[in-house]
mmCIF file of C-alpha atoms and ligand atoms in Angstrom:
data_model
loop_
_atom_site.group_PDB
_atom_site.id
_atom_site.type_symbol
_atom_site.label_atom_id
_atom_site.label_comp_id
_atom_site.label_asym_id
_atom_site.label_seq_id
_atom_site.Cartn_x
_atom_site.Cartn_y
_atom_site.Cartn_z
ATOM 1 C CA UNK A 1 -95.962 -15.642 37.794
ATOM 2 C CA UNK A 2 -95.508 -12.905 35.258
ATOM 3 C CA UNK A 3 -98.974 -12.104 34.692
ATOM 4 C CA UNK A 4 -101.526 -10.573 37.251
ATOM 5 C CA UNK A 5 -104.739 -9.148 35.914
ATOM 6 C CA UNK A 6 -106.576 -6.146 37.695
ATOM 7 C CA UNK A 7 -110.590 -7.012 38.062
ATOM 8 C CA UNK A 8 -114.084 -7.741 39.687
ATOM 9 C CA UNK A 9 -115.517 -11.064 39.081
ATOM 10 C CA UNK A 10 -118.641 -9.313 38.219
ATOM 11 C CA UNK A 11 -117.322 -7.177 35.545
ATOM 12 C CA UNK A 12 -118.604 -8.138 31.942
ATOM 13 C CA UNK A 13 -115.671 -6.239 30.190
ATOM 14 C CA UNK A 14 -113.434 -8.270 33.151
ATOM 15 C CA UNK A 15 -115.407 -11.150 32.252
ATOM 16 C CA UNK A 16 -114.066 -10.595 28.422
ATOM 17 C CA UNK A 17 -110.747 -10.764 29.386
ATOM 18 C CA UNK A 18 -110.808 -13.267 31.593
ATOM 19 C CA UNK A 19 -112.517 -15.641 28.565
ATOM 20 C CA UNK A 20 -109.674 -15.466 26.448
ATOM 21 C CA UNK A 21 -107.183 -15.800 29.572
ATOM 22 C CA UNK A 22 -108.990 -19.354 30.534
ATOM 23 C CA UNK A 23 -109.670 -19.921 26.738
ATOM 24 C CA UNK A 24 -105.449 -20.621 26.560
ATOM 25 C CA UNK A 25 -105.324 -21.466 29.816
ATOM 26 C CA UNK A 26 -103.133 -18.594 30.200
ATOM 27 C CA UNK A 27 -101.360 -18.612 34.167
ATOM 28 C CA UNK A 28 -102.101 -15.250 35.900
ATOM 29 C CA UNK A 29 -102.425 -14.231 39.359
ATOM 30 C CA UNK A 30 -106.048 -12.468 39.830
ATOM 31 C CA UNK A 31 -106.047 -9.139 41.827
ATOM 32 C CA UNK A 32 -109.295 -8.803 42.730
ATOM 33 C CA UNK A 33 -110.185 -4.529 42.857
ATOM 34 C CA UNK A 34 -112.942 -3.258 45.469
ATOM 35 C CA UNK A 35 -113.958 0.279 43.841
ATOM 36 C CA UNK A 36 -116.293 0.147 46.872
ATOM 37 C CA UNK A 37 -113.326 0.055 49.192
ATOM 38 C CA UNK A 38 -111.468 3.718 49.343
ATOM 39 C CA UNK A 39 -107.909 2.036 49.657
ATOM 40 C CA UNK A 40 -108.340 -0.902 46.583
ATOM 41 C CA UNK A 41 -109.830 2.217 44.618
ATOM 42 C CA UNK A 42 -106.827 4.748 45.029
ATOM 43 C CA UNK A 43 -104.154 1.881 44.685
ATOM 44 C CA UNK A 44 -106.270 0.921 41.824
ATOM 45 C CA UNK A 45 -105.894 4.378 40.343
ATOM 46 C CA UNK A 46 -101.667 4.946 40.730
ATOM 47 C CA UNK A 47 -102.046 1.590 38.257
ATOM 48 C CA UNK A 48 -104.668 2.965 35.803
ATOM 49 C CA UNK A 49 -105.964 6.550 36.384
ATOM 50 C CA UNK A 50 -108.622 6.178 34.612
ATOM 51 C CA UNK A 51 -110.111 4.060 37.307
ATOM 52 C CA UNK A 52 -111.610 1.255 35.179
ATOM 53 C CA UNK A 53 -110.875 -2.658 34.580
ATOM 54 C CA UNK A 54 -109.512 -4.677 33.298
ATOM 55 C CA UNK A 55 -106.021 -4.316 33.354
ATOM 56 C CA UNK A 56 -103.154 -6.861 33.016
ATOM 57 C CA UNK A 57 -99.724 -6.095 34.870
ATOM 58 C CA UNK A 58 -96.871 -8.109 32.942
ATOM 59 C CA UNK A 59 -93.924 -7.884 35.023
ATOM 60 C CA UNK A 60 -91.837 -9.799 32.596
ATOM 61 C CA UNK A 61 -92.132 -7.350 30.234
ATOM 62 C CA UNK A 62 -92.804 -4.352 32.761
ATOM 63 C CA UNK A 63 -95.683 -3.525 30.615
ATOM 64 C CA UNK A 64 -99.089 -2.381 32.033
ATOM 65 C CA UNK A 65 -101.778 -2.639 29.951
ATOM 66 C CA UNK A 66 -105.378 -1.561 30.040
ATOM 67 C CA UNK A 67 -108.689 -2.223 27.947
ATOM 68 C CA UNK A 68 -109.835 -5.524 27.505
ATOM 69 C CA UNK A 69 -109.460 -5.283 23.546
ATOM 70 C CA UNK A 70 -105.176 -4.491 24.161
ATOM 71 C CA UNK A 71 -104.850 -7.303 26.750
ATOM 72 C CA UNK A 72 -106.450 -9.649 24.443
ATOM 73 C CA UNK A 73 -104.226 -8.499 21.403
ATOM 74 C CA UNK A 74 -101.332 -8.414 23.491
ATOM 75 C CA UNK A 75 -101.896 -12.040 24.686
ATOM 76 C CA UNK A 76 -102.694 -13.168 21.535
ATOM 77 C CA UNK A 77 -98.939 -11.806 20.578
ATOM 78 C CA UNK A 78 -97.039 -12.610 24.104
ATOM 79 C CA UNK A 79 -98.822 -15.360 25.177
ATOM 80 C CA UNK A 80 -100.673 -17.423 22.552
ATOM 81 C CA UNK A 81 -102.259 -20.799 23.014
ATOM 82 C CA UNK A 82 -104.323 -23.171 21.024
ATOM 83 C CA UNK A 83 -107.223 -20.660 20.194
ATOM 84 C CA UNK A 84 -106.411 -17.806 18.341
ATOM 85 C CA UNK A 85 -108.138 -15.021 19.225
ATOM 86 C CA UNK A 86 -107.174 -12.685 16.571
ATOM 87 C CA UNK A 87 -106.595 -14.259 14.043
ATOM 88 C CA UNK A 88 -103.236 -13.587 11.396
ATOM 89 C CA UNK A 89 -105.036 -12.717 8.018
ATOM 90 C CA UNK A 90 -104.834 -8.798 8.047
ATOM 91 C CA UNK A 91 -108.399 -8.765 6.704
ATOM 92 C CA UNK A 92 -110.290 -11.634 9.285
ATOM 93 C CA UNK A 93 -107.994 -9.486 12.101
ATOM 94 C CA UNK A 94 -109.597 -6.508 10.792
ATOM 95 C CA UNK A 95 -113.549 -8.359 11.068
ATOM 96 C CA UNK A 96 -112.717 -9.483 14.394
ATOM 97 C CA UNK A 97 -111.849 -6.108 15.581
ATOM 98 C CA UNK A 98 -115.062 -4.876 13.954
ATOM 99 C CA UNK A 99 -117.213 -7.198 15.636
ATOM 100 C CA UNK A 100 -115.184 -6.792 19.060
ATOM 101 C CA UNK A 101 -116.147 -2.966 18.601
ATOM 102 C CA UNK A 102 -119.402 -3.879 17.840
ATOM 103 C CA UNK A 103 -120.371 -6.000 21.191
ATOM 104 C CA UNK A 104 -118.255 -3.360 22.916
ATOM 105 C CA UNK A 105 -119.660 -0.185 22.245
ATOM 106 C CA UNK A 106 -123.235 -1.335 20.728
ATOM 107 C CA UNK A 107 -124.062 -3.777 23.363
ATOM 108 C CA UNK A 108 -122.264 -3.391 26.351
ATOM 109 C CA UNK A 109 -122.189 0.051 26.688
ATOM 110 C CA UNK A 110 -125.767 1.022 26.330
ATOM 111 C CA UNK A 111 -126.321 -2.144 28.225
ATOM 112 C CA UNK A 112 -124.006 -0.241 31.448
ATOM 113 C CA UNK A 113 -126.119 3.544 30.912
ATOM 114 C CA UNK A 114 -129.197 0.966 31.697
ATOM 115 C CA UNK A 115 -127.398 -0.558 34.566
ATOM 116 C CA UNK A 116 -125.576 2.368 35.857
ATOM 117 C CA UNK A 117 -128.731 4.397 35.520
ATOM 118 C CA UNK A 118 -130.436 2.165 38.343
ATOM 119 C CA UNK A 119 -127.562 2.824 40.523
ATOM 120 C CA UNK A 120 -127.991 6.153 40.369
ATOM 121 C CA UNK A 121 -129.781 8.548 43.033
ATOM 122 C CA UNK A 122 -133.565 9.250 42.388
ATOM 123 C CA UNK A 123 -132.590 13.310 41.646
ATOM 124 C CA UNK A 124 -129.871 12.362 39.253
ATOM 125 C CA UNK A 125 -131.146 9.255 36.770
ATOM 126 C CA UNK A 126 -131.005 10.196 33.297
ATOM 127 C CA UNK A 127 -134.726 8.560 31.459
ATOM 128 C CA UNK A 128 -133.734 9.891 28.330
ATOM 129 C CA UNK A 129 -130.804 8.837 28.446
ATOM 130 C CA UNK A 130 -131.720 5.193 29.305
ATOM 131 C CA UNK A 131 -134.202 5.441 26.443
ATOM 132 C CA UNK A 132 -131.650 6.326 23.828
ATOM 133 C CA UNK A 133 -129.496 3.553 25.095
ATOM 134 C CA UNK A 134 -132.287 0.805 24.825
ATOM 135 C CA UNK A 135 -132.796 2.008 21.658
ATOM 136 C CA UNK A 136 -129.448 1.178 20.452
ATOM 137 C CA UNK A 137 -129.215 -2.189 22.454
ATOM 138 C CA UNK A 138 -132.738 -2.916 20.418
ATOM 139 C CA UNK A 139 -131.294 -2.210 16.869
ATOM 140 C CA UNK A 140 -127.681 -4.029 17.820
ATOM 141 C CA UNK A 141 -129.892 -6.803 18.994
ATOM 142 C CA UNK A 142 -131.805 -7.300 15.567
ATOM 143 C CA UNK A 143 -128.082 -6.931 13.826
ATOM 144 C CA UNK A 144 -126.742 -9.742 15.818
ATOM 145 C CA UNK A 145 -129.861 -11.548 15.031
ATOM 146 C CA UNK A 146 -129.365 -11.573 11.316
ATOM 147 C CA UNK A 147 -125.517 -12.056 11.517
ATOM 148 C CA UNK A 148 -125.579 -14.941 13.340
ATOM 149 C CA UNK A 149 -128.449 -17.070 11.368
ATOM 150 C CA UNK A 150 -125.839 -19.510 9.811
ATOM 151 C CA UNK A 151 -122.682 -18.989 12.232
ATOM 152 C CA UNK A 152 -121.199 -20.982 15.061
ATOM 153 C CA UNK A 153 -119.325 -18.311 16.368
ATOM 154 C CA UNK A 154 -119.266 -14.809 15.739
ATOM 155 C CA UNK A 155 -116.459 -14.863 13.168
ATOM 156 C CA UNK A 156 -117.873 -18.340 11.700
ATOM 157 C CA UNK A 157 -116.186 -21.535 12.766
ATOM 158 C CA UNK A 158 -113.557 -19.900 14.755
ATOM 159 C CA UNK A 159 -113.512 -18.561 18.443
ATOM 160 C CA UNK A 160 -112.136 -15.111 18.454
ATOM 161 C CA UNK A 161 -112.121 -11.684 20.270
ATOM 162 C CA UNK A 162 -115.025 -11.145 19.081
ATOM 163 C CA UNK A 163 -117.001 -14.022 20.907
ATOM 164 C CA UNK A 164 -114.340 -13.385 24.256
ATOM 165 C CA UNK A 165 -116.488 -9.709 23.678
ATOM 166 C CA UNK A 166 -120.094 -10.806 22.852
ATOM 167 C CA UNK A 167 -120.024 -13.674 25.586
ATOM 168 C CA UNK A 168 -120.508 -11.065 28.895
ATOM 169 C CA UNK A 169 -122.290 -8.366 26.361
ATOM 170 C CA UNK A 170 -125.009 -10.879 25.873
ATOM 171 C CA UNK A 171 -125.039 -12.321 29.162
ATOM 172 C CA UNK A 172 -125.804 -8.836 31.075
ATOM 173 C CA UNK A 173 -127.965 -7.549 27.796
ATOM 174 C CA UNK A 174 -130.291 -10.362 28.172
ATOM 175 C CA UNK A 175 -130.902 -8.879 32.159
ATOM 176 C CA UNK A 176 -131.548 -5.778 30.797
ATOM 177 C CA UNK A 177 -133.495 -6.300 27.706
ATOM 178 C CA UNK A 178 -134.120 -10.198 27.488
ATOM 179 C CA UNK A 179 -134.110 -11.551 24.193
ATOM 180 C CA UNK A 180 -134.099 -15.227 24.174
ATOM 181 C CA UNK A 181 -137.692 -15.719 23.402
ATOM 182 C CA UNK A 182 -137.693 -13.240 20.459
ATOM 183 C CA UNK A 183 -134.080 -13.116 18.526
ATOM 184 C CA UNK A 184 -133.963 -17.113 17.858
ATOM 185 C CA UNK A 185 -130.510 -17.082 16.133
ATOM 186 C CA UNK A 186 -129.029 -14.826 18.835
ATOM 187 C CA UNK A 187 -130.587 -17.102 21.699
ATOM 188 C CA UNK A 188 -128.783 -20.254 20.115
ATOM 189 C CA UNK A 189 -125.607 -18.362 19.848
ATOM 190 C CA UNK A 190 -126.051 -17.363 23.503
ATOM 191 C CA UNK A 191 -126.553 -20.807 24.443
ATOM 192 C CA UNK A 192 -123.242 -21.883 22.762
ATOM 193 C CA UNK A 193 -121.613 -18.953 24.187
ATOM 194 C CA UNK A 194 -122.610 -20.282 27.881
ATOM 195 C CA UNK A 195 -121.835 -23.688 27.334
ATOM 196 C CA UNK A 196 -118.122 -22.600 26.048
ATOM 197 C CA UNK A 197 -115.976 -23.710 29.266
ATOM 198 C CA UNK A 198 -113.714 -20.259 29.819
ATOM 199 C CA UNK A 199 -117.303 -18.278 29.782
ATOM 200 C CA UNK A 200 -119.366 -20.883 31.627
ATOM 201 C CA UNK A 201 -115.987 -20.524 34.706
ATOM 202 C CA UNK A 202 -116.333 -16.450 34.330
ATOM 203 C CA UNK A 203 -120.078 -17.096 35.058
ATOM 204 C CA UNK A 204 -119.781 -19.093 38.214
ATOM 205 C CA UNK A 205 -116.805 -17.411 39.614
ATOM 206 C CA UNK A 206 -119.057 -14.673 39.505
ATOM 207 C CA UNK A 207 -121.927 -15.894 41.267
ATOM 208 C CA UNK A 208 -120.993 -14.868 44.437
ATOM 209 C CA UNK A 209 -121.199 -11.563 44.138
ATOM 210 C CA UNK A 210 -124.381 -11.334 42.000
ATOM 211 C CA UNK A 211 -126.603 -10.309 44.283
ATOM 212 C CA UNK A 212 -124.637 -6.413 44.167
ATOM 213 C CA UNK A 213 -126.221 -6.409 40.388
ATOM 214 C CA UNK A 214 -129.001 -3.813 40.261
ATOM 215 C CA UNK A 215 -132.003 -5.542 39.124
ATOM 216 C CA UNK A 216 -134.442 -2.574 38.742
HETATM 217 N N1 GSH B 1 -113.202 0.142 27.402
HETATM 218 C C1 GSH B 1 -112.933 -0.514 28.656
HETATM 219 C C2 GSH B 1 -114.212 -0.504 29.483
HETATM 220 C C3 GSH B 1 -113.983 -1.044 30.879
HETATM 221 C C4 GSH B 1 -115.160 -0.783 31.797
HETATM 222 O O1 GSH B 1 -116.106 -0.064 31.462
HETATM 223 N N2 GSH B 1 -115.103 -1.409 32.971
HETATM 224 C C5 GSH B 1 -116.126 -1.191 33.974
HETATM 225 C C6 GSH B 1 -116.569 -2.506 34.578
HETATM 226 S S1 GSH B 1 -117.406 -3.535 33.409
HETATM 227 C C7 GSH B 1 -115.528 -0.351 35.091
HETATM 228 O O2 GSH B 1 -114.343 -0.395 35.337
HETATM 229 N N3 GSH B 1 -116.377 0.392 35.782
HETATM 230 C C8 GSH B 1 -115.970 1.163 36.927
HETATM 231 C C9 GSH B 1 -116.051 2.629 36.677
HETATM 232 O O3 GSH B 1 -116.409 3.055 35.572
HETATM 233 O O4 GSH B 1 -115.740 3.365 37.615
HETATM 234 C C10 GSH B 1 -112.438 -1.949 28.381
HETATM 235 O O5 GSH B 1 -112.726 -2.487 27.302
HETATM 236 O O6 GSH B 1 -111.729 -2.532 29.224
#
């Protein structure tokens, strides 16, 4: 098999790439990564320095690449299947990638300060930190909440990056700051989003290992 993709079940930017991987029904060997275990971690790290997943190993092309955006645009190029998940117009591409950003760095990432803040020990959390991030989660929240008032997907009729993105995003933001009782149009897309069949497989392959998410 030519593919084998670096991750944790648990991991919503994993979870991102491994929604457009099932989406295609892509073949790759999963490599499961232990960063609790010292000897997963440091083989972990002569693949990817930087220490974080997802990565995708292609041997067939002896290219290693990280960042769940890249492995999705590379498998979009190498490996493409019925859904197109970045789509050819230069200008929808260009949406999509906005939107991918978007649930990226708007939603998931001040959703992990939240998350990584109650793993932290008592003398080192970070409230204003936390604050600042909620803060941002709140305003993406009410964003998504207007986009999404006549759309199916994220990009409209089509299921793209951007939905392999907001799919996990929303899943852990809703833990963090739940929303489905006050952002209606966000909720339905949510619901969609769970019921999609490569998301709803990330979800329970994951549930094993839920209970090392940090609920307070
Ligand atoms: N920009 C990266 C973010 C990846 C990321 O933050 N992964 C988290 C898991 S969801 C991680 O590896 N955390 C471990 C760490 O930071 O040490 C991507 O899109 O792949």
């Amino acid at each position: 098999m030519s593919l084998r993709l670096y991750f944790h079940p648990l991991s919503s930017f994993c979870q991102k790439a491994l929604v457009a991987l099932y989406e295609n029904d892509t073949p790759f060997e999963p490599h499961l990564v232990d960063l609790g275990d010292a000897a997963s971690n440091t083989a972990f790290k002569k693949i990817w320095p930087i220490g974080k997943f997802p990565v995708l190993r292609d041997e067939a092309r002896e290219r290693t690449i990280p960042e769940s955006s890249i492995i999705i645009e590379y498998l979009t190029v190498h490996y493409p299947g019925p859904t197109r998940l970045v789509p050819e117009d230069a200008d929808l591409a260009r949406e999509t990638r906005l939107r991918d950003r978007f649930y990226d760095l708007y939603v998931q990432v001040p959703m992990q300060i939240v998350v990584g803040d109650r793993l932290r020990p008592a003398e080192k959390k970070d409230p204003y930190g936390v604050e600042q991030a909620k803060a941002r989660l709140a305003t993406a929240l009410g964003m998504i909440e207007q986009d999404m008032a006549t759309k199916t997907w994220a990009m409209g009729e089509a299921f793209t990056m951007a939905d392999c993105a907001a799919a996990p995003a929303l899943y852990y933001a809703n833990l963090v700051m739940p929303f489905v009782d006050t952002h209606k149009n966000t909720a339905a897309y949510f619901n969609r989003l769970m019921e999609r069949p490569a998301f709803a497989r990330a979800v329970r392959e994951a549930e094993p290992y839920r209970n090392l998410f940090p609920k307070s």
